[in-house]
N, CA, C and O atoms as a CHARMM CRD file, in Angstrom:
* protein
*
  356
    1    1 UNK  N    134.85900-111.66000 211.14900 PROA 1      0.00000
    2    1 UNK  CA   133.98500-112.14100 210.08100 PROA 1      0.00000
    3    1 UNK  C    134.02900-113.67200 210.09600 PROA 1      0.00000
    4    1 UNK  O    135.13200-114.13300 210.39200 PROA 1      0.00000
    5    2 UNK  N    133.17000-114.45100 209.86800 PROA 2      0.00000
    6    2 UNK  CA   132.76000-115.72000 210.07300 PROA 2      0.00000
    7    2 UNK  C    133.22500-116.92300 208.78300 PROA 2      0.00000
    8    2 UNK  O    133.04800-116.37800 207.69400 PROA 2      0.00000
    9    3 UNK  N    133.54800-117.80100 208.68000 PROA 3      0.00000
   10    3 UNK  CA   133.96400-118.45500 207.48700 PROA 3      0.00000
   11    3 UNK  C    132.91800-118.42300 206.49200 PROA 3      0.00000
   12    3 UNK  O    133.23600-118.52000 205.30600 PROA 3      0.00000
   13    4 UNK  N    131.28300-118.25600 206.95200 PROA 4      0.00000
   14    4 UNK  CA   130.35900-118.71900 205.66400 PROA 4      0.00000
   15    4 UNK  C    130.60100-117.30800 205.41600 PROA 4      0.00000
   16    4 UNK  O    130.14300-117.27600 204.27300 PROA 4      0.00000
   17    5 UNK  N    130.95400-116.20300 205.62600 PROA 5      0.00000
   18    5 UNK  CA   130.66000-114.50100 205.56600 PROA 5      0.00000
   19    5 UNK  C    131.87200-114.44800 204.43200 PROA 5      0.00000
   20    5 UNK  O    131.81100-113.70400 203.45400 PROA 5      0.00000
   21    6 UNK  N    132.74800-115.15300 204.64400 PROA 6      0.00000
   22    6 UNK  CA   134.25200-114.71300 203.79100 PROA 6      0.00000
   23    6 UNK  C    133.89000-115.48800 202.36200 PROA 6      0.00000
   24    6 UNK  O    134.09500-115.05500 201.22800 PROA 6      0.00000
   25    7 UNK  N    133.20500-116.95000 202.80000 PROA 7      0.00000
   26    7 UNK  CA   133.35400-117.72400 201.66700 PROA 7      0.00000
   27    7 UNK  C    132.49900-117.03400 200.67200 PROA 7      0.00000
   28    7 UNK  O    132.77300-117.09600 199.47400 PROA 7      0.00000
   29    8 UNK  N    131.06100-116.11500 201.30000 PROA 8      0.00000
   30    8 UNK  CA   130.12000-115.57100 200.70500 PROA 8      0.00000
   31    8 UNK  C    130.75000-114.43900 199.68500 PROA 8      0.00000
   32    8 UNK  O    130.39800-114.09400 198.55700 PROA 8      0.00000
   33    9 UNK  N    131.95800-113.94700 200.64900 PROA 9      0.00000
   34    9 UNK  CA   132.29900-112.31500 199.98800 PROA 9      0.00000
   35    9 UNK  C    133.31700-112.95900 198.85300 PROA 9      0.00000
   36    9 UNK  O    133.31100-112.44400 197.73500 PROA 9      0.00000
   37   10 UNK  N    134.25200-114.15900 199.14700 PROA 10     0.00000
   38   10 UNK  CA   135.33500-114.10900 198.14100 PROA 10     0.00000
   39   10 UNK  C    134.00300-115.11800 196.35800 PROA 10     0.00000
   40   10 UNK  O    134.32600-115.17900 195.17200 PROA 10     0.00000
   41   11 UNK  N    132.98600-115.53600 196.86600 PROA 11     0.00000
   42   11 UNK  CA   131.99000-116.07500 195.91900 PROA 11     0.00000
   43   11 UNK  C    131.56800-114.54200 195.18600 PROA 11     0.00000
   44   11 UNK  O    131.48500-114.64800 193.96200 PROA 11     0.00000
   45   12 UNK  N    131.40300-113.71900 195.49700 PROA 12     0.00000
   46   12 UNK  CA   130.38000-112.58600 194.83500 PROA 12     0.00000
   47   12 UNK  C    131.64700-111.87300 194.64000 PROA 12     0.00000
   48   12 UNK  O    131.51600-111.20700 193.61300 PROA 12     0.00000
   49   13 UNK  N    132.80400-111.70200 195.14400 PROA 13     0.00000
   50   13 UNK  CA   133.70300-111.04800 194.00100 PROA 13     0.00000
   51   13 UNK  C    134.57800-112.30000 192.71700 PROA 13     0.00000
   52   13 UNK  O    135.37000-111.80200 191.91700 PROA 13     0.00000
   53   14 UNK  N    134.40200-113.33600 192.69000 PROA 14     0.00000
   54   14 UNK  CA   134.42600-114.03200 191.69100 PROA 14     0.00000
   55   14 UNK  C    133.51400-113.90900 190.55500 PROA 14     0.00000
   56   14 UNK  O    133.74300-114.02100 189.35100 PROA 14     0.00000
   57   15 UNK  N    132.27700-113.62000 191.27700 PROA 15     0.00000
   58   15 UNK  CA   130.85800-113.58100 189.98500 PROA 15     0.00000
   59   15 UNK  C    131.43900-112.79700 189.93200 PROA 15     0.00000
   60   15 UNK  O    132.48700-113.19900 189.42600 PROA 15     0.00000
   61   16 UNK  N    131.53000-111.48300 190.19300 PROA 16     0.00000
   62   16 UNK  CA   131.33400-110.28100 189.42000 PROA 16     0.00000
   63   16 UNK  C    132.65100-110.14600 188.48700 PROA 16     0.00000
   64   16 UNK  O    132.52700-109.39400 187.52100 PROA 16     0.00000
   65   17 UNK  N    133.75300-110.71500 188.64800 PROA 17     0.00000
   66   17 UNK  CA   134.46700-110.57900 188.08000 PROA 17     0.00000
   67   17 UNK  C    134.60900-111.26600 186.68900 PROA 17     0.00000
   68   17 UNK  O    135.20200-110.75200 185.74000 PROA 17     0.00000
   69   18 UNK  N    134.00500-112.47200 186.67300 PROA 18     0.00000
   70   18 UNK  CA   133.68600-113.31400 185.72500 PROA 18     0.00000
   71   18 UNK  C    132.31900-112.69600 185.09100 PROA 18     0.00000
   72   18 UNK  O    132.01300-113.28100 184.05200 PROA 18     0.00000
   73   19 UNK  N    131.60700-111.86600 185.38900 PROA 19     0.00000
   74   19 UNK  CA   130.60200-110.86100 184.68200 PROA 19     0.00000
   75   19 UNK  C    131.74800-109.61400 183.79200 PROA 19     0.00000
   76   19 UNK  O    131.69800-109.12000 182.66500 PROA 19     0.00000
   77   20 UNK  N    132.35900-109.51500 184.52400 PROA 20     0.00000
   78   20 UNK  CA   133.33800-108.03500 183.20000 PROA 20     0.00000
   79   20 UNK  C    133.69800-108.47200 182.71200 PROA 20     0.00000
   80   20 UNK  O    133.73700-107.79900 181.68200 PROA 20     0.00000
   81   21 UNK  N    134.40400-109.84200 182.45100 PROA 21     0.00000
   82   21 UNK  CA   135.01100-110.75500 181.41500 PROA 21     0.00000
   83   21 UNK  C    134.10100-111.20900 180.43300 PROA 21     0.00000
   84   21 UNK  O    134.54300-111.44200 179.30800 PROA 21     0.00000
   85   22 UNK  N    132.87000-111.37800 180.68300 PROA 22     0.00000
   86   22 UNK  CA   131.79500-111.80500 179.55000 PROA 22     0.00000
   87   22 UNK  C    131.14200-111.11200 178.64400 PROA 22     0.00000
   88   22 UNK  O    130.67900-110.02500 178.99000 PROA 22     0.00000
   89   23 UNK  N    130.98600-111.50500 177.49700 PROA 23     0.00000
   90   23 UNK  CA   130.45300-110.75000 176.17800 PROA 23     0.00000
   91   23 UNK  C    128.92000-110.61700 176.57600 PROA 23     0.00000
   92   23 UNK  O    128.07900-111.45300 176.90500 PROA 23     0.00000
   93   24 UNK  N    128.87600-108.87000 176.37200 PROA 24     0.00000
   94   24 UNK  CA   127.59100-108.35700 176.25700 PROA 24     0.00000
   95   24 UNK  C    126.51200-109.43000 175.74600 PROA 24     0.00000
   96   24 UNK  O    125.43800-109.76700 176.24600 PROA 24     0.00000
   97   25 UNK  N    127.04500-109.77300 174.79600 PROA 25     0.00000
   98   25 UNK  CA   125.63600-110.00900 173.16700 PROA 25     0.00000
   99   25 UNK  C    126.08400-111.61200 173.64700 PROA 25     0.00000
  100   25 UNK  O    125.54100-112.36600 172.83800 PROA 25     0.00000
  101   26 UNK  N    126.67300-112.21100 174.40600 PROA 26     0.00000
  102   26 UNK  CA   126.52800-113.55600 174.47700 PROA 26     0.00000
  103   26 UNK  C    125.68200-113.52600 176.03100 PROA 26     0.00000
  104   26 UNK  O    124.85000-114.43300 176.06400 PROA 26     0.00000
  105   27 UNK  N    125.71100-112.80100 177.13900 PROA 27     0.00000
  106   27 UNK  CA   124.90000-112.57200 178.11400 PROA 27     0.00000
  107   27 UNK  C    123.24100-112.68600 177.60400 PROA 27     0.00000
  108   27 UNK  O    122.35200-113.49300 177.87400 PROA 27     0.00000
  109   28 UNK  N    123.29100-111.55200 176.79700 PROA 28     0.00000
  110   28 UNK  CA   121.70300-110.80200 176.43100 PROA 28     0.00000
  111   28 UNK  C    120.92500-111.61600 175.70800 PROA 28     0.00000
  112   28 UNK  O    119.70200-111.47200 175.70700 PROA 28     0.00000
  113   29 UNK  N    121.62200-112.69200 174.91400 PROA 29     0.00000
  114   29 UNK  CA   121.09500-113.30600 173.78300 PROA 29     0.00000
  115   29 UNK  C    121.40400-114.63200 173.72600 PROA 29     0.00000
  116   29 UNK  O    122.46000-115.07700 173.27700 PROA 29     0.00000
  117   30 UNK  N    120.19400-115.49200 174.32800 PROA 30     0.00000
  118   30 UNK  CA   120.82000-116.68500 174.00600 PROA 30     0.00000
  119   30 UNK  C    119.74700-117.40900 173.30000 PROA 30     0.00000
  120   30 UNK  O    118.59300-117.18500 173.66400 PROA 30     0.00000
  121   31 UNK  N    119.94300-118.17100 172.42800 PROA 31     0.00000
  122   31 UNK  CA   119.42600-119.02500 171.04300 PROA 31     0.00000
  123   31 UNK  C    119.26800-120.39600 171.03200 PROA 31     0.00000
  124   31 UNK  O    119.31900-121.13900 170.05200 PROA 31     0.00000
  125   32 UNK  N    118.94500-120.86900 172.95200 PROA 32     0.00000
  126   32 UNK  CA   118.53100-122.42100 173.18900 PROA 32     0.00000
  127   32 UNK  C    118.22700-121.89400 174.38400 PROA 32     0.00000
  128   32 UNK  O    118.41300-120.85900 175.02300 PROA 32     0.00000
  129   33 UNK  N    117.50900-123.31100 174.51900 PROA 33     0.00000
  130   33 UNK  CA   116.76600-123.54100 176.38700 PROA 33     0.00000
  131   33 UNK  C    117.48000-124.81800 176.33000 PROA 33     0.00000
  132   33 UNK  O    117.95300-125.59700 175.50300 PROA 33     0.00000
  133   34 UNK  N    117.33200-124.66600 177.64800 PROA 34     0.00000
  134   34 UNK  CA   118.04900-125.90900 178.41700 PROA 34     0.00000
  135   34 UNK  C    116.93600-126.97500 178.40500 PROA 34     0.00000
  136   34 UNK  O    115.85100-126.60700 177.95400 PROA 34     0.00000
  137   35 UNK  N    117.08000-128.50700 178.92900 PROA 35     0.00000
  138   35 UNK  CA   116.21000-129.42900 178.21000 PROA 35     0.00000
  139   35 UNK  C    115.15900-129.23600 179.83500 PROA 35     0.00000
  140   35 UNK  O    114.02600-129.71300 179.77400 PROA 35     0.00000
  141   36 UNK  N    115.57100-128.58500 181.11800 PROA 36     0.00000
  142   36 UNK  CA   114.65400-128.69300 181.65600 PROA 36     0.00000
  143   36 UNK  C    113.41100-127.09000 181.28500 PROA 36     0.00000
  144   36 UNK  O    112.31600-126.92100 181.82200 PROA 36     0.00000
  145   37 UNK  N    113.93100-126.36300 180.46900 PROA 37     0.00000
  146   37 UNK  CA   113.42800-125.21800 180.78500 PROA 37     0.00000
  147   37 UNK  C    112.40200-125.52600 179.37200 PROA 37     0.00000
  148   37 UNK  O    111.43300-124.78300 179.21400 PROA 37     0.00000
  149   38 UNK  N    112.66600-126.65400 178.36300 PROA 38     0.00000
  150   38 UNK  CA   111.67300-126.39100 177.23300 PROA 38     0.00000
  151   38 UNK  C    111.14700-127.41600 178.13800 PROA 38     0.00000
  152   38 UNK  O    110.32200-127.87900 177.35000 PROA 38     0.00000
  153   39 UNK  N    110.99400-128.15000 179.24300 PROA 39     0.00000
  154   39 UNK  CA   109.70000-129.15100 179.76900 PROA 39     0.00000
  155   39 UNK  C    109.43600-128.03000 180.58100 PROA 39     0.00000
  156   39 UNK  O    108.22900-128.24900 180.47700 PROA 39     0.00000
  157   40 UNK  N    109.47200-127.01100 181.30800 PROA 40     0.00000
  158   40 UNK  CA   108.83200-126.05200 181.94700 PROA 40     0.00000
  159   40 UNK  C    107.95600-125.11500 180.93100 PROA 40     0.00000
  160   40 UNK  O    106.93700-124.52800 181.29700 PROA 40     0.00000
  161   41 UNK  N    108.36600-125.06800 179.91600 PROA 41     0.00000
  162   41 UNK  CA   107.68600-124.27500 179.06700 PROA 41     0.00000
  163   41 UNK  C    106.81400-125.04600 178.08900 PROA 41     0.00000
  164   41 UNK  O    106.24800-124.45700 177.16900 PROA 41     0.00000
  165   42 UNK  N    106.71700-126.14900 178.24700 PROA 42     0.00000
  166   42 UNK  CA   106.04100-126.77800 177.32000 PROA 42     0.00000
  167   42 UNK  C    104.91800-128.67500 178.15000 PROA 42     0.00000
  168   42 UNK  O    104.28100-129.65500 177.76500 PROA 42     0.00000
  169   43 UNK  N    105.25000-128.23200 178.96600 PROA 43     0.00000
  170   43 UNK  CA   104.77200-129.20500 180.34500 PROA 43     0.00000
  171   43 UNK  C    104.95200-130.76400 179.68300 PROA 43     0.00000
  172   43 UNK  O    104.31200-131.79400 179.89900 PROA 43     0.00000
  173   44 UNK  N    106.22700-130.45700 178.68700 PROA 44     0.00000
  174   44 UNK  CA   106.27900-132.30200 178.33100 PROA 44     0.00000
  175   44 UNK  C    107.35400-132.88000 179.70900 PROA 44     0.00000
  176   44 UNK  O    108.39500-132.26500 179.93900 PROA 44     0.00000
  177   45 UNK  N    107.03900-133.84600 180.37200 PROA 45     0.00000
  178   45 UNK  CA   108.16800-133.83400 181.10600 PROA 45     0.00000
  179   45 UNK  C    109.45100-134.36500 180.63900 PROA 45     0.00000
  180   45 UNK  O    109.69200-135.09300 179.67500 PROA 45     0.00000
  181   46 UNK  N    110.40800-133.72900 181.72800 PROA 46     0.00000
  182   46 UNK  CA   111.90400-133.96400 181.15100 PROA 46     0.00000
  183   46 UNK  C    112.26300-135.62900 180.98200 PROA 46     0.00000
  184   46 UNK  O    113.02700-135.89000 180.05200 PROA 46     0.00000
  185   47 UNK  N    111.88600-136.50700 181.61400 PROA 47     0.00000
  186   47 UNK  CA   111.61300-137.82000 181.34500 PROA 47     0.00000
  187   47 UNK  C    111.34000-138.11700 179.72400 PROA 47     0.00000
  188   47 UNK  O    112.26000-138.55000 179.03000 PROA 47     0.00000
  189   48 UNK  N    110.28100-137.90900 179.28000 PROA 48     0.00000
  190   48 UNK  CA   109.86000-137.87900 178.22700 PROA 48     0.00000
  191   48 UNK  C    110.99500-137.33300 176.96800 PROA 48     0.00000
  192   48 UNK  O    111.41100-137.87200 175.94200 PROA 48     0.00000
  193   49 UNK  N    111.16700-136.42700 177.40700 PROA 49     0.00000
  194   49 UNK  CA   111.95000-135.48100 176.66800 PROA 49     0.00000
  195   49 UNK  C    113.49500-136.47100 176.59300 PROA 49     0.00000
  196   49 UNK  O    114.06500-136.85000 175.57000 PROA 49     0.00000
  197   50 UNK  N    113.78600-136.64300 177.62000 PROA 50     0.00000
  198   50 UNK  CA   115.27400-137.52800 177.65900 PROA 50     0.00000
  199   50 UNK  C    115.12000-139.04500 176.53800 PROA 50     0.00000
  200   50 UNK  O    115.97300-139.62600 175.86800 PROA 50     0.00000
  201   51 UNK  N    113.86200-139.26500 176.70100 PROA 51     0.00000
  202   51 UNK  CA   113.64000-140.55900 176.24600 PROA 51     0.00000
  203   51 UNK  C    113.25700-140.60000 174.79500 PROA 51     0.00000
  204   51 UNK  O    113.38300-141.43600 173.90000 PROA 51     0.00000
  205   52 UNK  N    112.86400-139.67500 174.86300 PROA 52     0.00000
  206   52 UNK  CA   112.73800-139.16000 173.12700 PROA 52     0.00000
  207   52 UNK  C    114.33800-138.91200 172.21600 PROA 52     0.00000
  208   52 UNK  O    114.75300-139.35900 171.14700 PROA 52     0.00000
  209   53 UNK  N    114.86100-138.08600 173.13600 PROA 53     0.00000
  210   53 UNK  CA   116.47800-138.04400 172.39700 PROA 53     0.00000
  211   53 UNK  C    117.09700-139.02600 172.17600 PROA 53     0.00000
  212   53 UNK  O    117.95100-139.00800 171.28900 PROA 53     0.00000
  213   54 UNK  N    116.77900-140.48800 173.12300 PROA 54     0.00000
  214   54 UNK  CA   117.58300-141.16400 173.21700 PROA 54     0.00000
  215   54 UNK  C    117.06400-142.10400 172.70400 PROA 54     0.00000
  216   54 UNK  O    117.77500-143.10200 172.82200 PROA 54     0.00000
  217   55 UNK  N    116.05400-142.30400 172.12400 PROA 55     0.00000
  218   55 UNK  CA   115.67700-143.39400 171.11200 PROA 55     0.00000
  219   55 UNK  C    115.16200-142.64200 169.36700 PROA 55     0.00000
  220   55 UNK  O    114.66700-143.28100 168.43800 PROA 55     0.00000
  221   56 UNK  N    115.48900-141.14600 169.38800 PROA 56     0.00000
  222   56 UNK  CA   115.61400-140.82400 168.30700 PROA 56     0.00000
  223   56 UNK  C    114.53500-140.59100 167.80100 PROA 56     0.00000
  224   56 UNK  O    114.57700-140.18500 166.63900 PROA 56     0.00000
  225   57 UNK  N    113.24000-140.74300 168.42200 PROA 57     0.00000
  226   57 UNK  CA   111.43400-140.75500 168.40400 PROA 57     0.00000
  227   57 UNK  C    110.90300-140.08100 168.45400 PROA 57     0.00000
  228   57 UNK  O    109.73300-140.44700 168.34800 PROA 57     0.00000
  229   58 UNK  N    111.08500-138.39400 168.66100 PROA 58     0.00000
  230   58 UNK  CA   110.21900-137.40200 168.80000 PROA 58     0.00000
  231   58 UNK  C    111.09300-136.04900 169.56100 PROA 58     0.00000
  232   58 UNK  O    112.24600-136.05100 169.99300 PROA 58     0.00000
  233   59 UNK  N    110.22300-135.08400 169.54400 PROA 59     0.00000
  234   59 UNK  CA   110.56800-133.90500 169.92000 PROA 59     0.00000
  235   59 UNK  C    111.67300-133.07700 169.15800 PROA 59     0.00000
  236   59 UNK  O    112.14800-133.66600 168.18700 PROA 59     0.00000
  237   60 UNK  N    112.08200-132.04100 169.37500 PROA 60     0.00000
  238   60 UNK  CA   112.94800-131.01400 168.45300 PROA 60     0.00000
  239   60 UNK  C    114.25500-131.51800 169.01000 PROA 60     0.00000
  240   60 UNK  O    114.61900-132.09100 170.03600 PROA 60     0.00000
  241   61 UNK  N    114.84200-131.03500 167.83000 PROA 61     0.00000
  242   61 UNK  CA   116.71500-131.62000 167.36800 PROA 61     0.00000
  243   61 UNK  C    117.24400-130.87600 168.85200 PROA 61     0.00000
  244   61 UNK  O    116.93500-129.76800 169.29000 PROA 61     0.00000
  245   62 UNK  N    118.51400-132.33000 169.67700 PROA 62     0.00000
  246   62 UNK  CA   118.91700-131.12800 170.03700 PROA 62     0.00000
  247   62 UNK  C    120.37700-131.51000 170.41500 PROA 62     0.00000
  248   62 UNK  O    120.98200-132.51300 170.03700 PROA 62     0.00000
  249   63 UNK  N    120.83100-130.52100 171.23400 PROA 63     0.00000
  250   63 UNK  CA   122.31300-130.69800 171.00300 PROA 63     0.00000
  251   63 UNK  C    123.12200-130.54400 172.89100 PROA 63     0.00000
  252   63 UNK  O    122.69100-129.87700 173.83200 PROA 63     0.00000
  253   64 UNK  N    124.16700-131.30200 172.84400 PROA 64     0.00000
  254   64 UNK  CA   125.05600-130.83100 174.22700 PROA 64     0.00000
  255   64 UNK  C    125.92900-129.85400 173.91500 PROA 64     0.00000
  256   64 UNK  O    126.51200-129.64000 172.85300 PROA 64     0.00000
  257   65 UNK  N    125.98500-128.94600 175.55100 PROA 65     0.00000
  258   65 UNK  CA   126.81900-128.40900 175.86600 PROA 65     0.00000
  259   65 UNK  C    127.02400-128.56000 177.15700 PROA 65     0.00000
  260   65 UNK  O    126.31200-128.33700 178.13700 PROA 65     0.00000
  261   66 UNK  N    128.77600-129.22700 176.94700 PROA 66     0.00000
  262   66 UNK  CA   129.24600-129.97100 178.15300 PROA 66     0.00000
  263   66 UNK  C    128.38300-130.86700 178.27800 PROA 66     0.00000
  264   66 UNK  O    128.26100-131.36700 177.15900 PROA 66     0.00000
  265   67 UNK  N    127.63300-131.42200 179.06900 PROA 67     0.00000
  266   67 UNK  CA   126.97600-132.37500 179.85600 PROA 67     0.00000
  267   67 UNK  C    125.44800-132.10500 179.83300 PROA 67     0.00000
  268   67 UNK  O    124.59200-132.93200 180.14700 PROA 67     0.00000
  269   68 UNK  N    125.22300-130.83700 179.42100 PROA 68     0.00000
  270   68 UNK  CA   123.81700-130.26600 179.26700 PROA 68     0.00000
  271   68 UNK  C    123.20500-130.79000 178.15900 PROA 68     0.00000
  272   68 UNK  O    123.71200-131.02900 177.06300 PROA 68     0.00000
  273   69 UNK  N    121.82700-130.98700 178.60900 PROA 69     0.00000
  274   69 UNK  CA   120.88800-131.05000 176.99900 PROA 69     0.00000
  275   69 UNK  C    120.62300-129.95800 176.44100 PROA 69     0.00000
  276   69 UNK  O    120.09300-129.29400 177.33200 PROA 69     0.00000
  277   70 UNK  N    120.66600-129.23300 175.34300 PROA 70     0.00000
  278   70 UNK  CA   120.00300-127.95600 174.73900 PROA 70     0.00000
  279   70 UNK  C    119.17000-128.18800 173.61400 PROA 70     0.00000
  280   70 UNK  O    119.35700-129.19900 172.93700 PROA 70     0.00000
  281   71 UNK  N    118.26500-127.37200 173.32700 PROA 71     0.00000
  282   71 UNK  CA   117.73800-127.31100 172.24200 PROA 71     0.00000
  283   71 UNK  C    117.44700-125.93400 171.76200 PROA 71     0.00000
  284   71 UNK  O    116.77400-125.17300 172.45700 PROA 71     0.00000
  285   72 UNK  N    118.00700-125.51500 170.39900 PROA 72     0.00000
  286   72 UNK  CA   118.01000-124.53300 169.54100 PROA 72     0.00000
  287   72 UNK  C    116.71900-124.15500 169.54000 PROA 72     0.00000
  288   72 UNK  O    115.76500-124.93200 169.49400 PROA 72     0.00000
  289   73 UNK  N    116.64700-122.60400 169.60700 PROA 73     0.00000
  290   73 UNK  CA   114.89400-121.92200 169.90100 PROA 73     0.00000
  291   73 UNK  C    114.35400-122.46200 168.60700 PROA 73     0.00000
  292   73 UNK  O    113.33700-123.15300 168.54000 PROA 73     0.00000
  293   74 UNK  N    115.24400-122.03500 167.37900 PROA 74     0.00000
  294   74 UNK  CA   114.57900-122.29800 165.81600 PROA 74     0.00000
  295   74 UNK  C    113.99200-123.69900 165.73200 PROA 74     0.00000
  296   74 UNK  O    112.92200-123.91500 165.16200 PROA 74     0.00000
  297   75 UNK  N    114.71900-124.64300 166.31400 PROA 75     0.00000
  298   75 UNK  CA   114.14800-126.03500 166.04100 PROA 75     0.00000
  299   75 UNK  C    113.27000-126.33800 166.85700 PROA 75     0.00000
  300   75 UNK  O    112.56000-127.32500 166.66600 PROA 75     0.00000
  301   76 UNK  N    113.09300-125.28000 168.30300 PROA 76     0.00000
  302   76 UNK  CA   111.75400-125.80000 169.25900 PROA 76     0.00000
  303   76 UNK  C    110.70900-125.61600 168.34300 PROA 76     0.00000
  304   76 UNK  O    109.77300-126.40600 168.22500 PROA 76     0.00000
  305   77 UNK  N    110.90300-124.22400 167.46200 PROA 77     0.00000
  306   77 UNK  CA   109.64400-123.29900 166.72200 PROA 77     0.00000
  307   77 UNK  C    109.12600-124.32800 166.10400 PROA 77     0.00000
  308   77 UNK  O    107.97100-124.73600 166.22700 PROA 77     0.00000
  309   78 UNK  N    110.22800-124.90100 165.22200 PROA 78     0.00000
  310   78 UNK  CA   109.49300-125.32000 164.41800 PROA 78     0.00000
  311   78 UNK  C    109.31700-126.61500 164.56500 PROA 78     0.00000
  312   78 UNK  O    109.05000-127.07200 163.45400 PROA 78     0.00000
  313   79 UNK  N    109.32900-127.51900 165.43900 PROA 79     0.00000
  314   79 UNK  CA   109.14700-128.72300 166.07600 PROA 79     0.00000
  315   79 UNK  C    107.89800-128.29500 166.43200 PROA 79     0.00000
  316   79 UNK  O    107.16500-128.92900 165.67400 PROA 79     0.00000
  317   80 UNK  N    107.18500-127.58100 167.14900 PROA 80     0.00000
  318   80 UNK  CA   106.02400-127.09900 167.33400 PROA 80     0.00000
  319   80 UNK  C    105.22500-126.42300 166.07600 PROA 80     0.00000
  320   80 UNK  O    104.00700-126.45200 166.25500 PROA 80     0.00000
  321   81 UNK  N    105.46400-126.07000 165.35500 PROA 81     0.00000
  322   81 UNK  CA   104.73200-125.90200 164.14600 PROA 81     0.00000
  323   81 UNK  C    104.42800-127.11800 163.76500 PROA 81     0.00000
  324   81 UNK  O    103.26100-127.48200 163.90200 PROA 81     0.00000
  325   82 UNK  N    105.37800-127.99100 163.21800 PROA 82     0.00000
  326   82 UNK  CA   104.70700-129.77000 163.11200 PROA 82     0.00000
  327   82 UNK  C    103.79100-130.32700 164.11100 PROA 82     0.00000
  328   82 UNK  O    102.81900-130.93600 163.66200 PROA 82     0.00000
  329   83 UNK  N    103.93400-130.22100 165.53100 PROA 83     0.00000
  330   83 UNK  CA   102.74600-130.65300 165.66100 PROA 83     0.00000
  331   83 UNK  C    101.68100-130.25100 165.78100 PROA 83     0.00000
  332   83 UNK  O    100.64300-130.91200 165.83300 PROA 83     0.00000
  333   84 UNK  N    101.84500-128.79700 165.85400 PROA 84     0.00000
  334   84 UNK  CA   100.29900-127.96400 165.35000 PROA 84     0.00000
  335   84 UNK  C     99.48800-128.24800 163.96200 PROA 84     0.00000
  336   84 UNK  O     98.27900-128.24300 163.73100 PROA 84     0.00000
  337   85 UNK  N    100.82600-128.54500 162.97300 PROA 85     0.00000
  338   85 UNK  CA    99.88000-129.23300 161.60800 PROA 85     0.00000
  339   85 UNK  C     99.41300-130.65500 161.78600 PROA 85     0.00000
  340   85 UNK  O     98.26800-130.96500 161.45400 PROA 85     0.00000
  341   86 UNK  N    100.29500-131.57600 162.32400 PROA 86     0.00000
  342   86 UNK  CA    99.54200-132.86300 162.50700 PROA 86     0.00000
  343   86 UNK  C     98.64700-132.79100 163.06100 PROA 86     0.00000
  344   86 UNK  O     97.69300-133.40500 162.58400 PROA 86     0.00000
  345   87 UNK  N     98.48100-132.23300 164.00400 PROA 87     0.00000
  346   87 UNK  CA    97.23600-132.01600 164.89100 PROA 87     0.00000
  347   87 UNK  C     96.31200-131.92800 164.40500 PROA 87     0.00000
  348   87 UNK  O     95.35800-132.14500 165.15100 PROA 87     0.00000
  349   88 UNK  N     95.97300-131.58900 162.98800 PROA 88     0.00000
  350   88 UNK  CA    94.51100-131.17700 162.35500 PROA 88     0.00000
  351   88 UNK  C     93.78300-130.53200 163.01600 PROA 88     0.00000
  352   88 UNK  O     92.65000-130.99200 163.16200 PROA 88     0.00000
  353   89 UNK  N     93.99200-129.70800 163.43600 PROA 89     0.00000
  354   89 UNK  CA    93.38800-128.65400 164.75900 PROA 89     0.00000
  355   89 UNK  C     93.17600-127.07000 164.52100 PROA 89     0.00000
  356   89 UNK  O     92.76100-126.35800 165.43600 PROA 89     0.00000
């Protein structure tokens, strides 16, 4: 067996093992997007989005984990409800 073949097999019995250790309902359910996945879902780019957090100017509240940007689904909602009302639309 080849070194990338071993490194492959001892990698996928680590995931899986670190999968039986993890909580069901924290797997199934999660209650933020990551800051690139609300600019994929919302085509603001992540630029924008960074620059907004960091001068305190716009877009929905959001928060780190570890090193990550997140933002809480409830505060995307309703960060988007505001600008559907400003919008006069």
């Amino acid at each position: 067996m080849s070194d990338a073949h071993q490194a492959l097999e001892v990698h996928m019995k680590a995931e899986q093992s670190s999968r039986s250790t993890r909580s069901p309902v924290i797997d199934e359910v999660r209650t933020y997007l990551w800051l690139e996945e609300l600019a994929a879902q919302t085509g603001i780019p992540t630029n924008t989005l960074r620059s907004w957090r960091s001068q305190g100017t716009g877009g929905p509240r959001s928060f780190t984990i570890g090193r990550r940007v997140a933002y809480d689904l409830a505060d995307v909602r309703s960060w988007l409800e505001g600008e559907r009302d400003h919008s006069g639309r």
